[in-house]
mmCIF file of C-alpha atoms in Angstrom:
data_model
loop_
_atom_site.group_PDB
_atom_site.id
_atom_site.type_symbol
_atom_site.label_atom_id
_atom_site.label_comp_id
_atom_site.label_asym_id
_atom_site.label_seq_id
_atom_site.Cartn_x
_atom_site.Cartn_y
_atom_site.Cartn_z
ATOM 1 C CA UNK Z 222 -161.736 -56.365 108.607
ATOM 2 C CA UNK Z 223 -158.044 -56.609 109.760
ATOM 3 C CA UNK Z 224 -159.080 -54.935 112.961
ATOM 4 C CA UNK Z 225 -161.143 -57.943 113.904
ATOM 5 C CA UNK Z 226 -159.057 -60.737 112.361
ATOM 6 C CA UNK Z 227 -155.728 -59.589 113.836
ATOM 7 C CA UNK Z 228 -156.594 -60.560 117.426
ATOM 8 C CA UNK Z 229 -157.752 -63.922 116.275
ATOM 9 C CA UNK Z 230 -154.583 -64.564 114.241
ATOM 10 C CA UNK Z 231 -152.336 -63.413 117.157
ATOM 11 C CA UNK Z 232 -154.317 -65.603 119.554
ATOM 12 C CA UNK Z 233 -154.023 -68.515 117.194
ATOM 13 C CA UNK Z 234 -150.270 -68.036 117.026
ATOM 14 C CA UNK Z 235 -149.962 -67.957 120.739
ATOM 15 C CA UNK Z 236 -151.949 -71.165 121.106
ATOM 16 C CA UNK Z 237 -149.657 -72.794 118.851
ATOM 17 C CA UNK Z 238 -146.652 -71.576 120.775
ATOM 18 C CA UNK Z 239 -148.118 -72.900 124.017
ATOM 19 C CA UNK Z 240 -148.952 -76.276 122.511
ATOM 20 C CA UNK Z 241 -145.325 -76.528 121.372
ATOM 21 C CA UNK Z 242 -143.724 -75.165 124.505
ATOM 22 C CA UNK Z 243 -145.852 -77.042 127.001
ATOM 23 C CA UNK Z 244 -145.649 -80.452 125.205
ATOM 24 C CA UNK Z 245 -144.981 -82.878 128.164
ATOM 25 C CA UNK Z 246 -142.742 -85.040 125.980
ATOM 26 C CA UNK Z 247 -140.508 -82.121 125.159
ATOM 27 C CA UNK Z 248 -137.089 -82.164 127.003
ATOM 28 C CA UNK Z 249 -136.373 -78.538 127.502
ATOM 29 C CA UNK Z 250 -132.643 -79.147 127.886
ATOM 30 C CA UNK Z 251 -132.339 -81.149 124.719
ATOM 31 C CA UNK Z 252 -130.554 -79.331 121.916
ATOM 32 C CA UNK Z 253 -130.712 -80.382 118.278
ATOM 33 C CA UNK Z 254 -127.392 -81.709 117.194
ATOM 34 C CA UNK Z 255 -125.785 -79.592 114.474
ATOM 35 C CA UNK Z 256 -124.413 -82.832 113.050
ATOM 36 C CA UNK Z 257 -127.719 -84.278 111.756
ATOM 37 C CA UNK Z 258 -127.385 -84.959 108.127
ATOM 38 C CA UNK Z 259 -123.707 -84.177 108.215
ATOM 39 C CA UNK Z 260 -120.673 -86.558 108.382
ATOM 40 C CA UNK Z 261 -119.956 -87.958 111.852
ATOM 41 C CA UNK Z 262 -116.968 -86.358 113.423
ATOM 42 C CA UNK Z 263 -113.647 -88.149 113.048
ATOM 43 C CA UNK Z 264 -112.212 -89.782 116.044
ATOM 44 C CA UNK Z 265 -109.315 -92.254 116.753
ATOM 45 C CA UNK Z 266 -108.990 -93.445 120.283
ATOM 46 C CA UNK Z 267 -107.555 -96.453 122.182
ATOM 47 C CA UNK Z 268 -109.932 -99.126 122.871
ATOM 48 C CA UNK Z 269 -111.153 -99.416 126.522
ATOM 49 C CA UNK Z 270 -110.876 -103.182 126.628
ATOM 50 C CA UNK Z 271 -107.511 -103.422 124.815
ATOM 51 C CA UNK Z 272 -105.560 -100.127 124.817
ATOM 52 C CA UNK Z 273 -103.142 -101.582 122.221
ATOM 53 C CA UNK Z 274 -105.990 -101.398 119.537
ATOM 54 C CA UNK Z 275 -107.489 -98.240 118.371
ATOM 55 C CA UNK Z 276 -111.192 -97.516 117.621
ATOM 56 C CA UNK Z 277 -112.021 -95.029 114.893
ATOM 57 C CA UNK Z 278 -114.767 -94.168 112.242
ATOM 58 C CA UNK Z 279 -113.154 -96.840 110.086
ATOM 59 C CA UNK Z 280 -114.510 -99.635 112.530
ATOM 60 C CA UNK Z 281 -118.134 -98.692 111.566
ATOM 61 C CA UNK Z 282 -117.608 -100.331 108.110
ATOM 62 C CA UNK Z 283 -120.357 -99.844 105.607
ATOM 63 C CA UNK Z 284 -123.280 -100.613 107.833
ATOM 64 C CA UNK Z 285 -125.353 -98.500 110.296
ATOM 65 C CA UNK Z 286 -123.677 -97.886 113.574
ATOM 66 C CA UNK Z 287 -124.874 -96.900 117.050
ATOM 67 C CA UNK Z 288 -122.487 -94.624 118.985
ATOM 68 C CA UNK Z 289 -123.304 -94.623 122.597
ATOM 69 C CA UNK Z 290 -121.674 -92.100 124.979
ATOM 70 C CA UNK Z 291 -121.410 -93.459 128.433
ATOM 71 C CA UNK Z 292 -119.475 -93.293 131.634
ATOM 72 C CA UNK Z 293 -119.556 -95.106 134.994
ATOM 73 C CA UNK Z 294 -120.473 -91.918 136.893
ATOM 74 C CA UNK Z 295 -123.527 -91.624 134.768
ATOM 75 C CA UNK Z 296 -126.699 -92.721 136.326
ATOM 76 C CA UNK Z 297 -128.747 -92.699 133.080
ATOM 77 C CA UNK Z 298 -126.124 -95.047 131.399
ATOM 78 C CA UNK Z 299 -126.846 -97.600 134.186
ATOM 79 C CA UNK Z 300 -130.583 -97.262 133.477
ATOM 80 C CA UNK Z 301 -130.187 -97.975 129.809
ATOM 81 C CA UNK Z 302 -127.514 -100.590 130.128
ATOM 82 C CA UNK Z 303 -129.936 -103.539 130.151
ATOM 83 C CA UNK Z 304 -131.827 -102.340 127.168
ATOM 84 C CA UNK Z 305 -128.471 -101.897 125.297
ATOM 85 C CA UNK Z 306 -127.434 -105.459 126.114
ATOM 86 C CA UNK Z 307 -130.886 -106.761 124.648
ATOM 87 C CA UNK Z 308 -130.398 -104.550 121.605
ATOM 88 C CA UNK Z 309 -126.861 -106.116 121.097
ATOM 89 C CA UNK Z 310 -128.362 -109.497 121.417
ATOM 90 C CA UNK Z 311 -131.045 -108.957 118.837
ATOM 91 C CA UNK Z 312 -128.230 -108.221 116.363
ATOM 92 C CA UNK Z 313 -130.142 -105.467 114.731
ATOM 93 C CA UNK Z 314 -127.334 -103.017 114.795
ATOM 94 C CA UNK Z 315 -123.627 -102.811 115.642
ATOM 95 C CA UNK Z 316 -123.086 -100.658 118.729
ATOM 96 C CA UNK Z 317 -119.889 -98.871 119.589
ATOM 97 C CA UNK Z 318 -119.209 -97.257 122.906
ATOM 98 C CA UNK Z 319 -117.582 -93.906 123.588
ATOM 99 C CA UNK Z 320 -116.456 -94.175 127.145
ATOM 100 C CA UNK Z 321 -116.318 -90.343 128.092
ATOM 101 C CA UNK Z 322 -114.274 -88.748 130.847
ATOM 102 C CA UNK Z 323 -114.093 -91.863 132.870
ATOM 103 C CA UNK Z 324 -111.715 -93.990 134.972
ATOM 104 C CA UNK Z 325 -110.323 -96.790 132.766
ATOM 105 C CA UNK Z 326 -110.221 -99.485 135.404
ATOM 106 C CA UNK Z 327 -113.789 -98.710 136.661
ATOM 107 C CA UNK Z 328 -115.043 -98.633 133.038
ATOM 108 C CA UNK Z 329 -113.507 -101.991 132.368
ATOM 109 C CA UNK Z 330 -115.024 -103.479 135.520
ATOM 110 C CA UNK Z 331 -118.433 -101.987 134.450
ATOM 111 C CA UNK Z 332 -118.302 -103.993 131.259
ATOM 112 C CA UNK Z 333 -117.110 -107.135 132.967
ATOM 113 C CA UNK Z 334 -119.703 -107.034 135.587
ATOM 114 C CA UNK Z 335 -122.823 -105.729 133.688
ATOM 115 C CA UNK Z 336 -122.055 -107.137 130.260
ATOM 116 C CA UNK Z 337 -120.625 -105.633 127.176
ATOM 117 C CA UNK Z 338 -123.135 -104.622 124.547
ATOM 118 C CA UNK Z 339 -120.400 -102.875 122.340
ATOM 119 C CA UNK Z 340 -118.499 -104.148 119.379
ATOM 120 C CA UNK Z 341 -115.745 -101.946 120.798
ATOM 121 C CA UNK Z 342 -115.533 -99.056 123.130
ATOM 122 C CA UNK Z 343 -113.300 -95.964 122.561
ATOM 123 C CA UNK Z 344 -111.781 -94.566 125.662
ATOM 124 C CA UNK Z 345 -112.004 -90.868 125.754
ATOM 125 C CA UNK Z 346 -110.033 -89.944 128.851
ATOM 126 C CA UNK Z 347 -109.833 -86.106 128.370
ATOM 127 C CA UNK Z 348 -113.293 -85.574 126.729
ATOM 128 C CA UNK Z 349 -111.715 -84.172 123.548
ATOM 129 C CA UNK Z 350 -113.586 -86.612 121.242
ATOM 130 C CA UNK Z 351 -116.705 -85.839 123.260
ATOM 131 C CA UNK Z 352 -116.325 -82.222 122.409
ATOM 132 C CA UNK Z 353 -115.849 -83.073 118.619
ATOM 133 C CA UNK Z 354 -119.100 -84.991 118.754
ATOM 134 C CA UNK Z 355 -120.851 -82.115 120.605
ATOM 135 C CA UNK Z 356 -121.505 -84.175 123.566
ATOM 136 C CA UNK Z 357 -122.736 -82.419 126.696
ATOM 137 C CA UNK Z 358 -124.316 -84.983 128.936
ATOM 138 C CA UNK Z 359 -124.058 -88.794 128.983
ATOM 139 C CA UNK Z 360 -125.846 -90.853 128.008
ATOM 140 C CA UNK Z 361 -126.073 -89.721 124.417
ATOM 141 C CA UNK Z 362 -126.621 -92.073 121.489
ATOM 142 C CA UNK Z 363 -125.955 -91.322 117.798
ATOM 143 C CA UNK Z 364 -127.160 -93.188 114.757
ATOM 144 C CA UNK Z 365 -124.581 -93.153 111.991
ATOM 145 C CA UNK Z 366 -125.751 -94.119 108.593
ATOM 146 C CA UNK Z 367 -123.909 -96.556 106.177
ATOM 147 C CA UNK Z 368 -122.411 -93.462 104.410
ATOM 148 C CA UNK Z 369 -120.992 -92.083 107.646
ATOM 149 C CA UNK Z 370 -123.659 -89.294 108.205
ATOM 150 C CA UNK Z 371 -125.334 -88.758 111.593
ATOM 151 C CA UNK Z 372 -128.966 -89.767 111.103
ATOM 152 C CA UNK Z 373 -130.300 -89.182 114.699
ATOM 153 C CA UNK Z 374 -129.030 -88.170 118.066
ATOM 154 C CA UNK Z 375 -130.835 -89.139 121.242
ATOM 155 C CA UNK Z 376 -130.163 -87.433 124.549
ATOM 156 C CA UNK Z 377 -130.802 -89.327 127.813
ATOM 157 C CA UNK Z 378 -131.287 -93.040 128.641
ATOM 158 C CA UNK Z 379 -132.626 -95.154 125.804
ATOM 159 C CA UNK Z 380 -135.363 -97.707 126.347
ATOM 160 C CA UNK Z 381 -137.491 -99.891 123.916
ATOM 161 C CA UNK Z 382 -140.336 -97.297 123.200
ATOM 162 C CA UNK Z 383 -137.883 -94.679 122.468
ATOM 163 C CA UNK Z 384 -135.752 -96.921 120.238
ATOM 164 C CA UNK Z 385 -138.865 -97.946 118.325
ATOM 165 C CA UNK Z 386 -140.203 -94.336 117.895
ATOM 166 C CA UNK Z 387 -136.804 -92.701 116.922
ATOM 167 C CA UNK Z 388 -134.326 -95.157 115.726
ATOM 168 C CA UNK Z 389 -136.306 -97.969 114.013
ATOM 169 C CA UNK Z 390 -137.780 -95.742 111.228
ATOM 170 C CA UNK Z 391 -134.258 -94.860 110.145
ATOM 171 C CA UNK Z 392 -133.235 -98.580 110.136
ATOM 172 C CA UNK Z 393 -136.293 -99.434 108.171
ATOM 173 C CA UNK Z 394 -135.807 -96.762 105.582
ATOM 174 C CA UNK Z 395 -132.295 -97.922 105.109
ATOM 175 C CA UNK Z 396 -133.629 -101.525 104.620
ATOM 176 C CA UNK Z 397 -131.727 -102.974 107.401
ATOM 177 C CA UNK Z 398 -134.681 -104.400 109.363
ATOM 178 C CA UNK Z 399 -137.665 -106.113 107.695
ATOM 179 C CA UNK K 183 -111.768 -53.123 163.360
ATOM 180 C CA UNK K 184 -113.875 -51.707 160.636
ATOM 181 C CA UNK K 185 -110.800 -51.763 158.269
ATOM 182 C CA UNK K 186 -110.136 -55.332 159.215
ATOM 183 C CA UNK K 187 -113.757 -56.218 158.439
ATOM 184 C CA UNK K 188 -113.709 -54.587 155.039
ATOM 185 C CA UNK K 189 -110.531 -56.398 154.112
ATOM 186 C CA UNK K 190 -112.156 -59.753 155.176
ATOM 187 C CA UNK K 191 -115.194 -59.004 153.115
ATOM 188 C CA UNK K 192 -113.294 -57.963 150.040
ATOM 189 C CA UNK K 193 -111.086 -61.173 150.244
ATOM 190 C CA UNK K 194 -114.367 -63.229 150.328
ATOM 191 C CA UNK K 195 -115.467 -61.520 147.227
ATOM 192 C CA UNK K 196 -112.161 -62.255 145.633
ATOM 193 C CA UNK K 197 -112.333 -65.971 146.387
ATOM 194 C CA UNK K 198 -115.816 -66.186 144.950
ATOM 195 C CA UNK K 199 -114.990 -64.561 141.568
ATOM 196 C CA UNK K 200 -111.913 -66.674 141.006
ATOM 197 C CA UNK K 201 -113.059 -69.852 142.327
ATOM 198 C CA UNK K 202 -114.330 -71.540 139.076
ATOM 199 C CA UNK K 203 -111.369 -71.127 136.682
ATOM 200 C CA UNK K 204 -108.378 -72.575 138.685
ATOM 201 C CA UNK K 205 -106.024 -72.652 135.733
ATOM 202 C CA UNK K 206 -103.056 -70.343 135.688
ATOM 203 C CA UNK K 207 -103.385 -67.196 133.587
ATOM 204 C CA UNK K 208 -101.970 -67.434 130.059
ATOM 205 C CA UNK K 209 -98.387 -65.877 129.656
ATOM 206 C CA UNK K 210 -99.586 -63.337 127.168
ATOM 207 C CA UNK K 211 -101.825 -60.773 128.893
ATOM 208 C CA UNK K 212 -103.430 -59.990 125.495
ATOM 209 C CA UNK K 213 -104.344 -63.729 125.045
ATOM 210 C CA UNK K 214 -105.518 -63.834 128.597
ATOM 211 C CA UNK K 215 -107.875 -60.811 128.112
ATOM 212 C CA UNK K 216 -109.337 -62.553 124.937
ATOM 213 C CA UNK K 217 -109.607 -65.731 126.803
ATOM 214 C CA UNK K 218 -111.626 -64.126 129.570
ATOM 215 C CA UNK K 219 -113.901 -62.385 127.184
ATOM 216 C CA UNK K 220 -114.670 -65.565 125.095
ATOM 217 C CA UNK K 221 -115.300 -67.725 128.040
ATOM 218 C CA UNK K 222 -117.813 -65.094 129.281
ATOM 219 C CA UNK K 223 -119.769 -65.512 125.925
ATOM 220 C CA UNK K 224 -119.922 -69.214 125.684
ATOM 221 C CA UNK K 225 -122.796 -71.083 127.345
ATOM 222 C CA UNK K 226 -122.185 -74.089 129.545
ATOM 223 C CA UNK K 227 -124.329 -76.700 127.693
ATOM 224 C CA UNK K 228 -124.517 -78.915 130.750
ATOM 225 C CA UNK K 229 -125.903 -76.239 132.991
ATOM 226 C CA UNK K 230 -127.635 -74.125 130.463
ATOM 227 C CA UNK K 231 -127.999 -70.781 132.177
ATOM 228 C CA UNK K 232 -124.452 -70.154 133.105
ATOM 229 C CA UNK K 233 -121.414 -69.318 130.927
ATOM 230 C CA UNK K 234 -118.392 -71.638 130.972
ATOM 231 C CA UNK K 235 -116.609 -68.873 132.979
ATOM 232 C CA UNK K 236 -118.999 -69.363 135.846
ATOM 233 C CA UNK K 237 -119.571 -73.051 135.651
ATOM 234 C CA UNK K 238 -117.657 -75.814 137.438
ATOM 235 C CA UNK K 239 -119.204 -78.602 135.435
ATOM 236 C CA UNK K 240 -116.446 -80.681 133.983
ATOM 237 C CA UNK K 241 -117.659 -79.873 130.362
ATOM 238 C CA UNK K 242 -117.157 -76.309 131.107
ATOM 239 C CA UNK K 243 -113.495 -76.995 132.217
ATOM 240 C CA UNK K 244 -112.966 -79.052 129.052
ATOM 241 C CA UNK K 245 -114.209 -76.347 126.890
ATOM 242 C CA UNK K 246 -112.176 -73.723 128.784
ATOM 243 C CA UNK K 247 -109.138 -75.880 128.112
ATOM 244 C CA UNK K 248 -109.867 -76.328 124.431
ATOM 245 C CA UNK K 249 -110.189 -72.558 124.121
ATOM 246 C CA UNK K 250 -106.909 -72.013 125.716
ATOM 247 C CA UNK K 251 -105.251 -74.291 123.370
ATOM 248 C CA UNK K 252 -106.941 -72.783 120.376
ATOM 249 C CA UNK K 253 -105.779 -69.227 121.623
ATOM 250 C CA UNK K 254 -102.293 -70.506 121.985
ATOM 251 C CA UNK K 255 -102.351 -71.974 118.558
ATOM 252 C CA UNK K 256 -103.159 -68.614 117.188
ATOM 253 C CA UNK K 257 -106.845 -68.969 116.331
ATOM 254 C CA UNK K 258 -108.955 -65.886 115.864
ATOM 255 C CA UNK K 259 -112.018 -65.361 118.121
ATOM 256 C CA UNK K 260 -114.244 -65.988 115.136
ATOM 257 C CA UNK K 261 -112.517 -69.329 114.483
ATOM 258 C CA UNK K 262 -112.993 -70.389 118.149
ATOM 259 C CA UNK K 263 -116.819 -69.446 118.045
ATOM 260 C CA UNK K 264 -116.984 -71.261 114.802
ATOM 261 C CA UNK K 265 -115.511 -74.343 116.404
ATOM 262 C CA UNK K 266 -118.053 -74.207 119.167
ATOM 263 C CA UNK K 267 -121.165 -73.548 116.856
ATOM 264 C CA UNK K 268 -120.001 -76.524 114.547
ATOM 265 C CA UNK K 269 -120.247 -78.790 117.480
ATOM 266 C CA UNK K 270 -122.987 -77.452 119.832
ATOM 267 C CA UNK K 271 -125.071 -75.229 117.571
ATOM 268 C CA UNK K 272 -125.920 -71.497 117.849
ATOM 269 C CA UNK K 273 -127.226 -72.124 121.332
ATOM 270 C CA UNK K 274 -123.651 -72.353 122.572
ATOM 271 C CA UNK K 275 -123.016 -68.605 122.140
ATOM 272 C CA UNK K 276 -124.667 -66.059 124.446
ATOM 273 C CA UNK K 277 -124.423 -63.620 121.649
ATOM 274 C CA UNK K 278 -125.785 -65.609 118.751
ATOM 275 C CA UNK K 279 -124.823 -64.639 115.094
ATOM 276 C CA UNK K 280 -127.054 -62.661 113.036
ATOM 277 C CA UNK K 281 -127.537 -65.231 110.318
ATOM 278 C CA UNK K 282 -129.999 -67.896 109.271
ATOM 279 C CA UNK K 283 -132.170 -69.230 111.960
ATOM 280 C CA UNK K 284 -131.032 -66.647 114.575
ATOM 281 C CA UNK K 285 -131.835 -63.702 112.395
ATOM 282 C CA UNK K 286 -135.294 -63.434 113.843
ATOM 283 C CA UNK K 287 -133.759 -63.065 117.424
ATOM 284 C CA UNK K 288 -132.068 -59.809 116.055
ATOM 285 C CA UNK K 289 -134.754 -58.322 114.121
ATOM 286 C CA UNK K 290 -137.678 -59.027 116.315
ATOM 287 C CA UNK K 291 -137.232 -56.078 118.621
ATOM 288 C CA UNK K 292 -137.158 -53.754 115.510
ATOM 289 C CA UNK K 293 -140.297 -55.441 114.180
ATOM 290 C CA UNK K 294 -142.018 -54.944 117.473
ATOM 291 C CA UNK K 295 -141.036 -51.331 117.527
ATOM 292 C CA UNK K 296 -142.291 -50.726 113.967
ATOM 293 C CA UNK K 297 -145.473 -52.546 114.856
ATOM 294 C CA UNK K 298 -146.010 -50.334 117.860
ATOM 295 C CA UNK K 299 -145.229 -47.152 115.864
ATOM 296 C CA UNK K 300 -147.747 -48.219 113.298
ATOM 297 C CA UNK K 301 -150.471 -48.651 115.764
ATOM 298 C CA UNK K 302 -149.504 -45.300 117.495
ATOM 299 C CA UNK K 303 -149.545 -43.409 114.242
ATOM 300 C CA UNK K 304 -153.013 -44.849 113.504
ATOM 301 C CA UNK K 305 -154.478 -43.921 116.852
ATOM 302 C CA UNK K 306 -153.044 -40.378 116.703
ATOM 303 C CA UNK K 307 -154.337 -39.960 113.015
ATOM 304 C CA UNK K 308 -157.858 -41.065 113.994
ATOM 305 C CA UNK K 309 -157.859 -38.646 117.004
ATOM 306 C CA UNK K 310 -156.855 -35.864 114.794
ATOM 307 C CA UNK K 311 -160.030 -36.239 112.652
ATOM 308 C CA UNK K 312 -162.112 -35.945 115.816
ATOM 309 C CA UNK K 313 -163.334 -32.502 116.923
ATOM 310 C CA UNK K 314 -160.799 -30.864 119.235
ATOM 311 C CA UNK K 315 -163.132 -29.769 121.885
ATOM 312 C CA UNK K 316 -166.008 -31.831 123.153
ATOM 313 C CA UNK K 317 -168.051 -28.896 124.055
ATOM 314 C CA UNK K 318 -167.904 -27.389 120.535
ATOM 315 C CA UNK K 319 -169.005 -30.811 119.299
ATOM 316 C CA UNK K 320 -171.841 -30.672 121.591
ATOM 317 C CA UNK K 321 -172.817 -27.167 120.465
ATOM 318 C CA UNK K 322 -172.793 -28.253 116.794
#
């Protein structure tokens, strides 16, 4: 009995592995964030637009917050910027920027020329906050819940379909969007 | 001429192997040795098939800098690996810990070996029950 069923079972397992591994939507470089379901890392950095102010976790308040890691050298950030502006305009979520390993003047100019979707942007010049958040490639976008836990992390440029697929369910379950 | 050529070749090798980490060595040679060992075991998350020792991605540079600071602050190797795993997950280490989700990585070779041994033993046993000599079997 086992002699005949074993090859079938092994074959079925292989098929499952291939279906998972060859999924065209799978990003082979994407790593699951170890912060999912855990408190968002603490940070306190000068604001990019007004260095006399600081931006920290306290700015998130008691609502949902989106933390978007970006830089002017990052091509994907330019790609997603228009969508971020739309998202900010829709008012469905407060968005914070983490300007990572960037030139301050160029980053300020980026926001002036392209528009600023962020409530505020933290300026992480030496990349330390980025490391604390487990950032390894901009753009990255974290969804932080009202209680300060990380609900979702997206790697790569955001757009509307991705937003609706991965972020909106979290917002809906928290009752922030009808 | 030949000696000159050898020296030139050797000097090229030297530049290649020291090109990535341009920082000065740590003052304490023991720390420096630990530092070199650690950065050889940490994956560069940006360029996922190189260690941060061999990568010149700026993230690798940042991680090297953090590791130097932690070593100077007196953290143990374990604490430094913990720091990285907390932020980047088990994938950050080339030598993942034998715990939780990564346990299968460590026990899989033993499982395959046991499975192979089981199959082998079965085949040998079955053959043992067969007549030793085909000719004698034919005569019977």
